[in-house]
Amino acid sequence: MITLSFLKLLENEGFGKIDVDLFYQKLTLDKKGLYIADIGDGIERHSRDTQGYELLARGKNDTDGYKLLTEIRRFLVNNYQNICELPPVPPITSTNYTNVELSKPSTITNVGLDANNRIIYSMTGTIIFKEK
Amino acid sequence: MGFKSNSRQWLTNESMVLKRTERTIGQVIKNRANMIAPVLSGDLVESGRVVDDPLGGVSVIYGGASAPHARRRHFENKLHPQTLNYLKRAGDSVKKEGIKKYMDMNR
């Protein structure tokens, strides 16, 4: 659920609204917005865990998704040292994550065209965290 | 005074990193293929899965009893020709990025 918590952070920062244009693990939903998916197995790193994530953006037009990911990337690059906690997502989960360390996100990749001729963009990163 | 080699431990660690990297890459390919695959009933994208190959490595597979048209849609689609080769294109997008990024993620 760490990636859902991360999505909540993006919602709190004004990048969209969960289940409206921010989607958790719903890659098959054919809607415009930002999708997050876990990638890889969680790895234990001393007293903390690591989870990889992928953000996939589907925009209104060819550049919309790219712009959104660029804004998120800029936010994460500027703030990754300041974000030490990730919020709970009630009523789904009340878990709080502390000792958070967000890695610098990857560059943005063009994945290709979907069935409705919209370009899909992708960006990956990792979250190191401790579950409270 | 002596020297103790830790190469066995290093090899074990690197093998684990490689194994995790393979699985990560498989999941990324599946995620991306899900986003660009043609969607009508949703059976095709729902059939996507990452399986461990008994000969080593992982495979990303679409198709099966619920989506017997998966292979055909990969090579033939008159309604949405831009979705052709969805699995190959997803794999190519990961290949372009290189393996290092995913290995670093799994260290």
PDB file of C-alpha atoms in Angstrom:
ATOM      1  CA  MET A   1       0.000   0.000   0.000  1.00  0.00           C
ATOM      2  CA  ILE A   2       3.047   2.289   0.045  1.00  0.00           C
ATOM      3  CA  THR A   3       2.390   3.298  -3.565  1.00  0.00           C
ATOM      4  CA  LEU A   4      -1.208   4.227  -2.684  1.00  0.00           C
ATOM      5  CA  SER A   5       0.200   6.412   0.062  1.00  0.00           C
ATOM      6  CA  PHE A   6       2.576   7.960  -2.467  1.00  0.00           C
ATOM      7  CA  LEU A   7      -0.397   8.618  -4.756  1.00  0.00           C
ATOM      8  CA  LYS A   8      -2.117  10.339  -1.833  1.00  0.00           C
ATOM      9  CA  LEU A   9       0.922  12.590  -1.512  1.00  0.00           C
ATOM     10  CA  LEU A  10       0.545  13.526  -5.181  1.00  0.00           C
ATOM     11  CA  GLU A  11      -3.150  14.218  -4.572  1.00  0.00           C
ATOM     12  CA  ASN A  12      -2.271  16.445  -1.589  1.00  0.00           C
ATOM     13  CA  GLU A  13       0.180  18.327  -3.797  1.00  0.00           C
ATOM     14  CA  GLY A  14      -2.571  19.073  -6.319  1.00  0.00           C
ATOM     15  CA  PHE A  15      -1.662  16.708  -9.155  1.00  0.00           C
ATOM     16  CA  GLY A  16      -5.170  15.268  -9.326  1.00  0.00           C
ATOM     17  CA  LYS A  17      -7.746  13.323  -7.389  1.00  0.00           C
ATOM     18  CA  ILE A  18      -7.650   9.611  -6.558  1.00  0.00           C
ATOM     19  CA  ASP A  19     -10.143   7.594  -8.637  1.00  0.00           C
ATOM     20  CA  VAL A  20     -10.866  10.635 -10.832  1.00  0.00           C
ATOM     21  CA  ASP A  21      -7.548  11.219 -12.544  1.00  0.00           C
ATOM     22  CA  LEU A  22      -5.104   9.406 -10.257  1.00  0.00           C
ATOM     23  CA  PHE A  23      -5.482   5.643 -10.432  1.00  0.00           C
ATOM     24  CA  TYR A  24      -3.978   2.956  -8.228  1.00  0.00           C
ATOM     25  CA  GLN A  25      -3.094  -0.290 -10.072  1.00  0.00           C
ATOM     26  CA  LYS A  26      -5.950   0.178 -12.580  1.00  0.00           C
ATOM     27  CA  LEU A  27      -3.886   0.053 -15.741  1.00  0.00           C
ATOM     28  CA  THR A  28      -6.662  -1.511 -17.755  1.00  0.00           C
ATOM     29  CA  LEU A  29      -8.977   1.433 -17.155  1.00  0.00           C
ATOM     30  CA  ASP A  30      -9.092   3.367 -20.416  1.00  0.00           C
ATOM     31  CA  LYS A  31      -9.272   6.865 -18.853  1.00  0.00           C
ATOM     32  CA  LYS A  32      -7.144   9.975 -19.042  1.00  0.00           C
ATOM     33  CA  GLY A  33      -4.962  10.487 -15.998  1.00  0.00           C
ATOM     34  CA  LEU A  34      -2.060   9.154 -14.033  1.00  0.00           C
ATOM     35  CA  TYR A  35      -1.656   5.476 -13.169  1.00  0.00           C
ATOM     36  CA  ILE A  36       0.643   4.026 -10.532  1.00  0.00           C
ATOM     37  CA  ALA A  37       1.784   0.412 -10.358  1.00  0.00           C
ATOM     38  CA  ASP A  38       4.194  -1.463  -8.099  1.00  0.00           C
ATOM     39  CA  ILE A  39       7.189  -2.885  -9.864  1.00  0.00           C
ATOM     40  CA  GLY A  40       9.460  -5.563  -8.499  1.00  0.00           C
ATOM     41  CA  ASP A  41       9.300  -7.246  -5.135  1.00  0.00           C
ATOM     42  CA  GLY A  42       9.664  -5.230  -1.967  1.00  0.00           C
ATOM     43  CA  ILE A  43      13.255  -5.465  -0.716  1.00  0.00           C
ATOM     44  CA  GLU A  44      14.265  -5.318   2.912  1.00  0.00           C
ATOM     45  CA  ARG A  45      17.069  -2.837   3.455  1.00  0.00           C
ATOM     46  CA  HIS A  46      18.296  -2.998   7.078  1.00  0.00           C
ATOM     47  CA  SER A  47      15.340  -1.730   9.123  1.00  0.00           C
ATOM     48  CA  ARG A  48      13.523  -0.274   6.116  1.00  0.00           C
ATOM     49  CA  ASP A  49      11.815  -1.652   3.003  1.00  0.00           C
ATOM     50  CA  THR A  50      12.144  -0.603  -0.622  1.00  0.00           C
ATOM     51  CA  GLN A  51       9.409  -0.576  -3.243  1.00  0.00           C
ATOM     52  CA  GLY A  52       9.735   0.353  -6.916  1.00  0.00           C
ATOM     53  CA  TYR A  53       6.909   2.167  -8.663  1.00  0.00           C
ATOM     54  CA  GLU A  54       5.999   3.200 -12.173  1.00  0.00           C
ATOM     55  CA  LEU A  55       3.887   6.232 -13.053  1.00  0.00           C
ATOM     56  CA  LEU A  56       2.126   6.010 -16.412  1.00  0.00           C
ATOM     57  CA  ALA A  57       0.375   9.046 -17.873  1.00  0.00           C
ATOM     58  CA  ARG A  58      -2.359   9.130 -20.489  1.00  0.00           C
ATOM     59  CA  GLY A  59      -3.266  12.684 -21.495  1.00  0.00           C
ATOM     60  CA  LYS A  60      -5.938  14.497 -23.517  1.00  0.00           C
ATOM     61  CA  ASN A  61      -3.433  15.014 -26.309  1.00  0.00           C
ATOM     62  CA  ASP A  62       0.136  14.073 -27.234  1.00  0.00           C
ATOM     63  CA  THR A  63       1.830  16.425 -24.778  1.00  0.00           C
ATOM     64  CA  ASP A  64      -0.585  16.459 -21.843  1.00  0.00           C
ATOM     65  CA  GLY A  65       0.754  13.325 -20.142  1.00  0.00           C
ATOM     66  CA  TYR A  66       4.333  14.434 -20.687  1.00  0.00           C
ATOM     67  CA  LYS A  67       3.641  17.815 -19.067  1.00  0.00           C
ATOM     68  CA  LEU A  68       2.041  16.175 -16.030  1.00  0.00           C
ATOM     69  CA  LEU A  69       4.955  13.781 -15.523  1.00  0.00           C
ATOM     70  CA  THR A  70       7.436  16.640 -15.985  1.00  0.00           C
ATOM     71  CA  GLU A  71       5.682  18.624 -13.241  1.00  0.00           C
ATOM     72  CA  ILE A  72       5.683  15.609 -10.903  1.00  0.00           C
ATOM     73  CA  ARG A  73       9.327  14.912 -11.698  1.00  0.00           C
ATOM     74  CA  ARG A  74      10.239  18.528 -10.948  1.00  0.00           C
ATOM     75  CA  PHE A  75       8.329  18.360  -7.662  1.00  0.00           C
ATOM     76  CA  LEU A  76      10.054  15.111  -6.642  1.00  0.00           C
ATOM     77  CA  VAL A  77      13.536  16.277  -7.652  1.00  0.00           C
ATOM     78  CA  ASN A  78      13.119  19.503  -5.668  1.00  0.00           C
ATOM     79  CA  ASN A  79      11.541  17.876  -2.625  1.00  0.00           C
ATOM     80  CA  TYR A  80      12.829  14.319  -2.348  1.00  0.00           C
ATOM     81  CA  GLN A  81      15.006  15.248   0.615  1.00  0.00           C
ATOM     82  CA  ASN A  82      12.162  17.033   2.401  1.00  0.00           C
ATOM     83  CA  ILE A  83       9.578  14.261   2.169  1.00  0.00           C
ATOM     84  CA  CYS A  84      10.128  12.081   5.232  1.00  0.00           C
ATOM     85  CA  GLU A  85       6.595  10.756   5.749  1.00  0.00           C
ATOM     86  CA  LEU A  86       3.813   9.509   3.523  1.00  0.00           C
ATOM     87  CA  PRO A  87       0.191   9.978   4.591  1.00  0.00           C
ATOM     88  CA  PRO A  88      -2.396   7.282   5.383  1.00  0.00           C
ATOM     89  CA  VAL A  89      -5.296   6.856   2.971  1.00  0.00           C
ATOM     90  CA  PRO A  90      -8.461   6.462   5.058  1.00  0.00           C
ATOM     91  CA  PRO A  91     -10.686   4.462   4.932  1.00  0.00           C
ATOM     92  CA  ILE A  92      -8.566   2.094   2.801  1.00  0.00           C
ATOM     93  CA  THR A  93      -5.522   2.093   5.026  1.00  0.00           C
ATOM     94  CA  SER A  94      -4.546   3.841   8.224  1.00  0.00           C
ATOM     95  CA  THR A  95      -0.876   2.868   7.891  1.00  0.00           C
ATOM     96  CA  ASN A  96       1.557   5.714   8.237  1.00  0.00           C
ATOM     97  CA  TYR A  97       4.970   5.489   6.601  1.00  0.00           C
ATOM     98  CA  THR A  98       7.964   7.130   8.235  1.00  0.00           C
ATOM     99  CA  ASN A  99      11.707   7.377   7.493  1.00  0.00           C
ATOM    100  CA  VAL A 100      10.765   7.821   3.854  1.00  0.00           C
ATOM    101  CA  GLU A 101      13.412   8.386   1.244  1.00  0.00           C
ATOM    102  CA  LEU A 102      12.285   8.969  -2.324  1.00  0.00           C
ATOM    103  CA  SER A 103      14.829   8.220  -5.011  1.00  0.00           C
ATOM    104  CA  LYS A 104      15.349  10.685  -7.816  1.00  0.00           C
ATOM    105  CA  PRO A 105      12.827   9.612 -10.463  1.00  0.00           C
ATOM    106  CA  SER A 106      13.954   8.327 -13.852  1.00  0.00           C
ATOM    107  CA  THR A 107      13.707  10.310 -17.038  1.00  0.00           C
ATOM    108  CA  ILE A 108      10.393  10.169 -18.908  1.00  0.00           C
ATOM    109  CA  THR A 109       9.963   7.436 -21.508  1.00  0.00           C
ATOM    110  CA  ASN A 110       7.566   7.393 -24.435  1.00  0.00           C
ATOM    111  CA  VAL A 111       5.846   3.988 -24.347  1.00  0.00           C
ATOM    112  CA  GLY A 112       3.793   4.405 -27.524  1.00  0.00           C
ATOM    113  CA  LEU A 113       0.262   4.980 -28.783  1.00  0.00           C
ATOM    114  CA  ASP A 114      -2.764   3.385 -27.147  1.00  0.00           C
ATOM    115  CA  ALA A 115      -5.957   2.265 -28.908  1.00  0.00           C
ATOM    116  CA  ASN A 116      -7.301   5.850 -28.922  1.00  0.00           C
ATOM    117  CA  ASN A 117      -4.154   7.347 -30.444  1.00  0.00           C
ATOM    118  CA  ARG A 118      -2.967   8.895 -27.191  1.00  0.00           C
ATOM    119  CA  ILE A 119       0.713   8.715 -26.293  1.00  0.00           C
ATOM    120  CA  ILE A 120       1.538   6.950 -23.033  1.00  0.00           C
ATOM    121  CA  TYR A 121       4.488   8.239 -21.012  1.00  0.00           C
ATOM    122  CA  SER A 122       6.225   6.495 -18.156  1.00  0.00           C
ATOM    123  CA  MET A 123       8.516   7.337 -15.247  1.00  0.00           C
ATOM    124  CA  THR A 124       9.904   5.050 -12.552  1.00  0.00           C
ATOM    125  CA  GLY A 125      11.373   5.460  -9.094  1.00  0.00           C
ATOM    126  CA  THR A 126      11.814   3.813  -5.713  1.00  0.00           C
ATOM    127  CA  ILE A 127      10.579   4.536  -2.221  1.00  0.00           C
ATOM    128  CA  ILE A 128      12.503   3.491   0.892  1.00  0.00           C
ATOM    129  CA  PHE A 129      10.278   3.494   3.961  1.00  0.00           C
ATOM    130  CA  LYS A 130       9.461   2.174   7.402  1.00  0.00           C
ATOM    131  CA  GLU A 131       5.953   1.062   8.247  1.00  0.00           C
ATOM    132  CA  LYS A 132       4.592   2.575  11.469  1.00  0.00           C
TER     133      LYS A 132
ATOM    134  CA  MET B   1      48.158 -11.773   7.727  1.00  0.00           C
ATOM    135  CA  GLY B   2      45.886 -13.227   5.107  1.00  0.00           C
ATOM    136  CA  PHE B   3      43.302 -12.432   2.515  1.00  0.00           C
ATOM    137  CA  LYS B   4      39.812 -13.870   2.570  1.00  0.00           C
ATOM    138  CA  SER B   5      37.890 -13.764  -0.676  1.00  0.00           C
ATOM    139  CA  ASN B   6      34.218 -12.867  -0.490  1.00  0.00           C
ATOM    140  CA  SER B   7      33.534 -13.687  -4.119  1.00  0.00           C
ATOM    141  CA  ARG B   8      30.995 -16.396  -3.296  1.00  0.00           C
ATOM    142  CA  GLN B   9      28.901 -13.968  -1.258  1.00  0.00           C
ATOM    143  CA  TRP B  10      29.242 -11.364  -4.001  1.00  0.00           C
ATOM    144  CA  LEU B  11      28.097 -13.897  -6.628  1.00  0.00           C
ATOM    145  CA  THR B  12      25.094 -14.874  -4.501  1.00  0.00           C
ATOM    146  CA  ASN B  13      24.103 -11.226  -4.046  1.00  0.00           C
ATOM    147  CA  GLU B  14      24.516 -10.407  -7.730  1.00  0.00           C
ATOM    148  CA  SER B  15      22.476 -13.475  -8.734  1.00  0.00           C
ATOM    149  CA  MET B  16      19.673 -12.300  -6.463  1.00  0.00           C
ATOM    150  CA  VAL B  17      19.838  -8.782  -7.920  1.00  0.00           C
ATOM    151  CA  LEU B  18      19.655 -10.231 -11.444  1.00  0.00           C
ATOM    152  CA  LYS B  19      16.694 -12.426 -10.555  1.00  0.00           C
ATOM    153  CA  ARG B  20      14.826  -9.476  -9.037  1.00  0.00           C
ATOM    154  CA  THR B  21      15.752  -7.307 -12.024  1.00  0.00           C
ATOM    155  CA  GLU B  22      14.303  -9.846 -14.447  1.00  0.00           C
ATOM    156  CA  ARG B  23      11.039  -9.898 -12.526  1.00  0.00           C
ATOM    157  CA  THR B  24      10.921  -6.095 -12.348  1.00  0.00           C
ATOM    158  CA  ILE B  25      11.507  -5.782 -16.090  1.00  0.00           C
ATOM    159  CA  GLY B  26       8.782  -8.367 -16.727  1.00  0.00           C
ATOM    160  CA  GLN B  27       6.317  -6.364 -14.641  1.00  0.00           C
ATOM    161  CA  VAL B  28       7.231  -3.094 -16.341  1.00  0.00           C
ATOM    162  CA  ILE B  29       6.745  -4.673 -19.773  1.00  0.00           C
ATOM    163  CA  LYS B  30       3.361  -6.044 -18.696  1.00  0.00           C
ATOM    164  CA  ASN B  31       2.270  -2.663 -17.261  1.00  0.00           C
ATOM    165  CA  ARG B  32       3.226  -0.859 -20.445  1.00  0.00           C
ATOM    166  CA  ALA B  33       1.676  -3.477 -22.719  1.00  0.00           C
ATOM    167  CA  ASN B  34      -1.563  -3.178 -20.705  1.00  0.00           C
ATOM    168  CA  MET B  35      -1.629   0.549 -21.411  1.00  0.00           C
ATOM    169  CA  ILE B  36      -1.131   0.244 -25.178  1.00  0.00           C
ATOM    170  CA  ALA B  37      -2.929  -3.030 -25.945  1.00  0.00           C
ATOM    171  CA  PRO B  38      -6.286  -2.861 -27.768  1.00  0.00           C
ATOM    172  CA  VAL B  39      -9.260  -2.910 -25.377  1.00  0.00           C
ATOM    173  CA  LEU B  40     -12.708  -4.128 -26.364  1.00  0.00           C
ATOM    174  CA  SER B  41     -13.994  -6.432 -23.648  1.00  0.00           C
ATOM    175  CA  GLY B  42     -10.861  -6.181 -21.497  1.00  0.00           C
ATOM    176  CA  ASP B  43     -10.183  -9.924 -21.667  1.00  0.00           C
ATOM    177  CA  LEU B  44      -6.930  -9.433 -23.544  1.00  0.00           C
ATOM    178  CA  VAL B  45      -5.329  -7.042 -21.041  1.00  0.00           C
ATOM    179  CA  GLU B  46      -6.646  -9.083 -18.119  1.00  0.00           C
ATOM    180  CA  SER B  47      -4.888 -12.149 -19.501  1.00  0.00           C
ATOM    181  CA  GLY B  48      -1.412 -10.544 -19.216  1.00  0.00           C
ATOM    182  CA  ARG B  49       0.916 -12.180 -16.704  1.00  0.00           C
ATOM    183  CA  VAL B  50       4.585 -12.517 -15.795  1.00  0.00           C
ATOM    184  CA  VAL B  51       5.748 -16.107 -15.327  1.00  0.00           C
ATOM    185  CA  ASP B  52       9.083 -17.551 -14.272  1.00  0.00           C
ATOM    186  CA  ASP B  53      10.627 -19.488 -17.117  1.00  0.00           C
ATOM    187  CA  PRO B  54      11.859 -22.940 -15.981  1.00  0.00           C
ATOM    188  CA  LEU B  55      14.888 -22.505 -18.261  1.00  0.00           C
ATOM    189  CA  GLY B  56      15.762 -19.194 -16.584  1.00  0.00           C
ATOM    190  CA  GLY B  57      14.474 -15.664 -16.938  1.00  0.00           C
ATOM    191  CA  VAL B  58      10.865 -14.548 -17.008  1.00  0.00           C
ATOM    192  CA  SER B  59       8.223 -14.419 -19.739  1.00  0.00           C
ATOM    193  CA  VAL B  60       5.414 -11.929 -20.237  1.00  0.00           C
ATOM    194  CA  ILE B  61       2.452 -13.803 -21.670  1.00  0.00           C
ATOM    195  CA  TYR B  62      -0.886 -12.686 -23.090  1.00  0.00           C
ATOM    196  CA  GLY B  63      -3.605 -15.088 -24.111  1.00  0.00           C
ATOM    197  CA  GLY B  64      -5.088 -18.294 -22.808  1.00  0.00           C
ATOM    198  CA  ALA B  65      -8.625 -19.628 -22.556  1.00  0.00           C
ATOM    199  CA  SER B  66     -10.127 -16.202 -21.825  1.00  0.00           C
ATOM    200  CA  ALA B  67      -8.246 -14.430 -24.634  1.00  0.00           C
ATOM    201  CA  PRO B  68      -7.538 -16.826 -27.497  1.00  0.00           C
ATOM    202  CA  HIS B  69      -7.272 -13.820 -29.849  1.00  0.00           C
ATOM    203  CA  ALA B  70      -4.194 -12.359 -28.098  1.00  0.00           C
ATOM    204  CA  ARG B  71      -1.672 -13.616 -30.648  1.00  0.00           C
ATOM    205  CA  ARG B  72      -3.780 -12.577 -33.612  1.00  0.00           C
ATOM    206  CA  ARG B  73      -4.326  -9.066 -32.195  1.00  0.00           C
ATOM    207  CA  HIS B  74      -0.584  -8.693 -31.807  1.00  0.00           C
ATOM    208  CA  PHE B  75      -0.095  -8.974 -35.557  1.00  0.00           C
ATOM    209  CA  GLU B  76      -3.458  -7.976 -37.028  1.00  0.00           C
ATOM    210  CA  ASN B  77      -5.884  -5.187 -36.117  1.00  0.00           C
ATOM    211  CA  LYS B  78      -7.756  -3.269 -38.794  1.00  0.00           C
ATOM    212  CA  LEU B  79      -9.769  -1.151 -36.341  1.00  0.00           C
ATOM    213  CA  HIS B  80      -6.813   0.037 -34.222  1.00  0.00           C
ATOM    214  CA  PRO B  81      -3.657  -0.512 -36.279  1.00  0.00           C
ATOM    215  CA  GLN B  82      -1.643   1.680 -33.897  1.00  0.00           C
ATOM    216  CA  THR B  83      -1.918  -1.065 -31.257  1.00  0.00           C
ATOM    217  CA  LEU B  84      -0.156  -3.674 -33.393  1.00  0.00           C
ATOM    218  CA  ASN B  85       2.848  -5.337 -31.730  1.00  0.00           C
ATOM    219  CA  TYR B  86       1.756  -4.001 -28.334  1.00  0.00           C
ATOM    220  CA  LEU B  87       3.886  -6.484 -26.412  1.00  0.00           C
ATOM    221  CA  LYS B  88       6.949  -5.988 -28.593  1.00  0.00           C
ATOM    222  CA  ARG B  89       6.658  -2.198 -28.366  1.00  0.00           C
ATOM    223  CA  ALA B  90       6.366  -2.394 -24.579  1.00  0.00           C
ATOM    224  CA  GLY B  91       9.484  -4.585 -24.504  1.00  0.00           C
ATOM    225  CA  ASP B  92      11.342  -2.239 -26.863  1.00  0.00           C
ATOM    226  CA  SER B  93      10.567   0.779 -24.640  1.00  0.00           C
ATOM    227  CA  VAL B  94      12.213  -1.022 -21.697  1.00  0.00           C
ATOM    228  CA  LYS B  95      15.137  -2.179 -23.849  1.00  0.00           C
ATOM    229  CA  LYS B  96      15.801   1.432 -24.877  1.00  0.00           C
ATOM    230  CA  GLU B  97      16.175   2.436 -21.228  1.00  0.00           C
ATOM    231  CA  GLY B  98      18.797  -0.241 -20.571  1.00  0.00           C
ATOM    232  CA  ILE B  99      19.175  -2.811 -17.823  1.00  0.00           C
ATOM    233  CA  LYS B 100      21.282  -0.637 -15.468  1.00  0.00           C
ATOM    234  CA  LYS B 101      18.320   1.450 -14.340  1.00  0.00           C
ATOM    235  CA  TYR B 102      16.433  -1.666 -13.235  1.00  0.00           C
ATOM    236  CA  MET B 103      19.481  -3.289 -11.652  1.00  0.00           C
ATOM    237  CA  ASP B 104      20.093  -0.165  -9.550  1.00  0.00           C
ATOM    238  CA  MET B 105      16.476  -0.275  -8.464  1.00  0.00           C
ATOM    239  CA  ASN B 106      16.958  -3.827  -7.164  1.00  0.00           C
ATOM    240  CA  ARG B 107      20.258  -3.419  -5.310  1.00  0.00           C
TER     241      ARG B 107
END
